[in-house]
Amino acid sequence: MPPRPALFELPSPFITEPGRVLLLEPPDADPDTLRAALLDEQYDRPFVIDDGEHRALYFSLRLIQSAMRTRTPNVLALRYTQMMMLFVLFIPRPRRMALIGLGGGSIVKACRQHLPGTELTVIELDPDVIAFRDAFMLPPDDARLSIHQGDGAAWLETAPPGIDVLLVDAFNGAGLAPSLADARFLDDAAARLARRGMLVINLAGDIGQYAGLISAALSAFDDRVIVLPIRDDGNHLLFAFNDPAFRPDWRRLQQQAHAAQARYGLDFPAFAEALAQAARLRLAQREAAARR
């Protein structure tokens, strides 16, 4: 594996985000030109802001992609990433997981720490995002972890079946990649998941723009879909369940949530209650119907 490039540093030009900016630029790059491009939102590569306590990945200052506390790099800092881990209540020990979209790798590190028996494959479209993996203290590839550069939808078309958990958190400056938001991708996901597998998709921004995706998920997974609002982040999460016999026992899941809270250090009881409420309200079905 070739050595990863050294990062170019300059003081943050953003009044609201003090610290230093880390860029994938050569050492002889002109800092004034870079500073102007960042302020004008003309800089066309991802960048990192480090304030000494937190390190965050951006495509533009308006949209944070990932965040890490530098003293506790394996702890999930953003609420939506914490709640994506709800899959462990349904599949406590997945054998195979796939993640489309690397970001700063916070979910990868959490899974590596807490799921030692899980094989994790990550697909990231942007090589510049992968180039920041050392800045976010991601472990090297090994028998349990492999990170690949490529298109997640294309990868899924030919991936071996039997994936226990498929997580999708793949955004750029324009939003969720179109190839990850159509019926073909949802059908491929259902086909590649294990019989009792799960799909979890992060939906950032206005939920109205995802009506087509939600409808396609309801079709691909025969209505076994829950859409959960993450009010702290303004995100929604889509959970789809491949098991034809899926009938959640929310009381039992709440008991499991208390056990998982001790193991993961996350507020799984509150997360499970929010998921149960979203299921009872049938938010996925209502959202899809409202946009027809």
Tab-separated table of N, CA, C and O in Angstrom, residues 46-50 54-60 63-69 73 75-78 80-81 99 101-109 124 129 132 136 138 169 171 202:
chain	number	residue	atom	x	y	z
A	46	PRO	N	-12.942	17.423	0.104
A	46	PRO	CA	-13.278	17.404	1.521
A	46	PRO	C	-12.144	17.991	2.349
A	46	PRO	O	-10.974	17.984	1.929
A	47	PHE	N	-12.487	18.510	3.515
A	47	PHE	CA	-11.479	19.062	4.415
A	47	PHE	C	-11.876	18.766	5.854
A	47	PHE	O	-13.025	18.414	6.149
A	48	VAL	N	-10.902	18.922	6.742
A	48	VAL	CA	-11.097	18.615	8.158
A	48	VAL	C	-10.810	19.860	8.979
A	48	VAL	O	-9.866	20.603	8.694
A	49	ILE	N	-11.635	20.102	9.994
A	49	ILE	CA	-11.376	21.161	10.963
A	49	ILE	C	-11.123	20.515	12.317
A	49	ILE	O	-11.912	19.679	12.778
A	50	ASP	N	-10.017	20.881	12.943
A	50	ASP	CA	-9.620	20.353	14.246
A	50	ASP	C	-9.510	21.516	15.215
A	50	ASP	O	-8.695	22.418	15.021
A	54	HIS	N	-12.204	18.336	19.019
A	54	HIS	CA	-13.000	17.623	18.029
A	54	HIS	C	-12.341	17.744	16.653
A	54	HIS	O	-11.714	18.748	16.344
A	55	ARG	N	-12.535	16.723	15.852
A	55	ARG	CA	-12.061	16.719	14.480
A	55	ARG	C	-13.263	16.366	13.605
A	55	ARG	O	-13.909	15.334	13.812
A	56	ALA	N	-13.577	17.238	12.637
A	56	ALA	CA	-14.782	17.049	11.839
A	56	ALA	C	-14.458	17.102	10.357
A	56	ALA	O	-13.607	17.885	9.920
A	57	LEU	N	-15.150	16.274	9.583
A	57	LEU	CA	-14.989	16.205	8.134
A	57	LEU	C	-16.116	16.977	7.468
A	57	LEU	O	-17.291	16.824	7.824
A	58	TYR	N	-15.756	17.807	6.478
A	58	TYR	CA	-16.736	18.626	5.769
A	58	TYR	C	-16.530	18.497	4.264
A	58	TYR	O	-15.410	18.322	3.788
A	59	PHE	N	-17.637	18.666	3.522
A	59	PHE	CA	-17.563	18.981	2.096
A	59	PHE	C	-17.801	20.470	1.882
A	59	PHE	O	-17.329	21.050	0.922
A	60	SER	N	-18.572	21.064	2.752
A	60	SER	CA	-18.719	22.506	2.864
A	60	SER	C	-19.046	22.787	4.314
A	60	SER	O	-19.463	21.881	5.050
A	63	LEU	N	-22.416	21.597	5.900
A	63	LEU	CA	-22.812	20.204	6.054
A	63	LEU	C	-21.661	19.392	6.631
A	63	LEU	O	-20.703	19.077	5.934
A	64	ILE	N	-21.763	19.070	7.931
A	64	ILE	CA	-20.749	18.247	8.574
A	64	ILE	C	-20.977	16.785	8.184
A	64	ILE	O	-22.106	16.295	8.161
A	65	GLN	N	-19.906	16.098	7.833
A	65	GLN	CA	-20.000	14.711	7.394
A	65	GLN	C	-19.722	13.720	8.509
A	65	GLN	O	-20.296	12.637	8.530
A	66	SER	N	-18.842	14.088	9.404
A	66	SER	CA	-18.463	13.172	10.468
A	66	SER	C	-17.752	13.970	11.552
A	66	SER	O	-17.193	15.034	11.274
A	67	ALA	N	-17.806	13.476	12.768
A	67	ALA	CA	-17.139	14.163	13.878
A	67	ALA	C	-16.535	13.140	14.823
A	67	ALA	O	-17.073	12.042	15.009
A	68	MET	N	-15.412	13.512	15.417
A	68	MET	CA	-14.695	12.631	16.328
A	68	MET	C	-14.141	13.445	17.478
A	68	MET	O	-13.592	14.539	17.274
A	69	ARG	N	-14.288	12.945	18.692
A	69	ARG	CA	-13.592	13.531	19.833
A	69	ARG	C	-12.183	12.937	19.845
A	69	ARG	O	-12.014	11.720	19.920
A	73	PRO	N	-11.553	8.555	20.343
A	73	PRO	CA	-11.837	8.458	18.898
A	73	PRO	C	-12.830	7.374	18.523
A	73	PRO	O	-13.400	7.429	17.427
A	75	VAL	N	-15.634	6.708	20.219
A	75	VAL	CA	-16.964	7.046	20.729
A	75	VAL	C	-17.747	7.783	19.651
A	75	VAL	O	-17.222	8.696	19.005
A	76	LEU	N	-18.984	7.397	19.455
A	76	LEU	CA	-19.831	8.033	18.451
A	76	LEU	C	-20.276	9.399	18.950
A	76	LEU	O	-21.007	9.508	19.933
A	77	ALA	N	-19.871	10.451	18.249
A	77	ALA	CA	-20.126	11.814	18.715
A	77	ALA	C	-21.463	12.369	18.233
A	77	ALA	O	-22.053	13.220	18.905
A	78	LEU	N	-21.936	11.932	17.070
A	78	LEU	CA	-23.165	12.462	16.503
A	78	LEU	C	-24.345	11.551	16.825
A	78	LEU	O	-24.238	10.323	16.773
A	80	TYR	N	-27.129	10.790	15.269
A	80	TYR	CA	-27.664	9.866	14.270
A	80	TYR	C	-26.785	8.622	14.141
A	80	TYR	O	-27.289	7.516	13.882
A	81	THR	N	-25.457	8.776	14.308
A	81	THR	CA	-24.590	7.602	14.236
A	81	THR	C	-24.842	6.685	15.424
A	81	THR	O	-24.791	5.455	15.288
A	99	LEU	N	-20.838	-1.377	4.873
A	99	LEU	CA	-21.132	0.035	5.072
A	99	LEU	C	-20.809	0.778	3.788
A	99	LEU	O	-19.674	0.733	3.309
A	101	GLY	N	-20.305	4.292	2.303
A	101	GLY	CA	-20.015	5.636	2.790
A	101	GLY	C	-19.143	5.573	4.026
A	101	GLY	O	-19.567	5.096	5.078
A	102	LEU	N	-17.911	6.040	3.912
A	102	LEU	CA	-16.964	5.955	5.027
A	102	LEU	C	-17.029	7.165	5.945
A	102	LEU	O	-17.051	7.028	7.176
A	103	GLY	N	-17.069	8.374	5.357
A	103	GLY	CA	-16.983	9.575	6.190
A	103	GLY	C	-15.713	9.550	7.022
A	103	GLY	O	-14.639	9.170	6.547
A	104	GLY	N	-15.835	9.936	8.267
A	104	GLY	CA	-14.699	9.877	9.183
A	104	GLY	C	-14.527	8.528	9.848
A	104	GLY	O	-13.640	8.353	10.690
A	105	GLY	N	-15.378	7.563	9.494
A	105	GLY	CA	-15.211	6.198	9.989
A	105	GLY	C	-15.674	5.962	11.411
A	105	GLY	O	-15.287	4.968	12.023
A	106	SER	N	-16.529	6.826	11.945
A	106	SER	CA	-16.929	6.664	13.352
A	106	SER	C	-17.698	5.368	13.573
A	106	SER	O	-17.460	4.657	14.569
A	107	ILE	N	-18.600	5.023	12.655
A	107	ILE	CA	-19.355	3.783	12.825
A	107	ILE	C	-18.446	2.573	12.640
A	107	ILE	O	-18.576	1.566	13.351
A	108	VAL	N	-17.502	2.676	11.725
A	108	VAL	CA	-16.542	1.583	11.523
A	108	VAL	C	-15.787	1.300	12.813
A	108	VAL	O	-15.659	0.143	13.241
A	109	LYS	N	-15.295	2.342	13.455
A	109	LYS	CA	-14.510	2.149	14.678
A	109	LYS	C	-15.362	1.594	15.811
A	109	LYS	O	-14.907	0.734	16.579
A	124	GLU	N	-16.423	3.279	-0.324
A	124	GLU	CA	-16.432	4.748	-0.337
A	124	GLU	C	-16.094	5.218	-1.752
A	124	GLU	O	-15.082	4.819	-2.311
A	129	VAL	N	-11.816	11.085	0.635
A	129	VAL	CA	-12.346	10.736	1.954
A	129	VAL	C	-11.499	9.619	2.566
A	129	VAL	O	-11.129	9.674	3.747
A	132	PHE	N	-8.225	10.530	4.278
A	132	PHE	CA	-8.255	11.102	5.627
A	132	PHE	C	-8.356	10.033	6.719
A	132	PHE	O	-8.531	10.376	7.891
A	136	PHE	N	-8.517	10.343	11.134
A	136	PHE	CA	-9.611	9.921	11.996
A	136	PHE	C	-9.297	8.610	12.727
A	136	PHE	O	-10.203	7.958	13.247
A	138	LEU	N	-8.465	5.615	11.929
A	138	LEU	CA	-9.029	4.342	11.502
A	138	LEU	C	-7.946	3.273	11.483
A	138	LEU	O	-6.823	3.536	11.049
A	169	ASP	N	-24.574	5.434	4.589
A	169	ASP	CA	-24.385	6.801	5.093
A	169	ASP	C	-23.470	7.511	4.107
A	169	ASP	O	-22.326	7.821	4.413
A	171	PHE	N	-22.996	10.550	1.636
A	171	PHE	CA	-23.399	11.879	1.196
A	171	PHE	C	-22.202	12.635	0.648
A	171	PHE	O	-21.065	12.441	1.079
A	202	ASN	N	-29.127	6.451	6.422
A	202	ASN	CA	-29.208	7.809	6.949
A	202	ASN	C	-29.774	8.725	5.871
A	202	ASN	O	-29.260	8.791	4.757
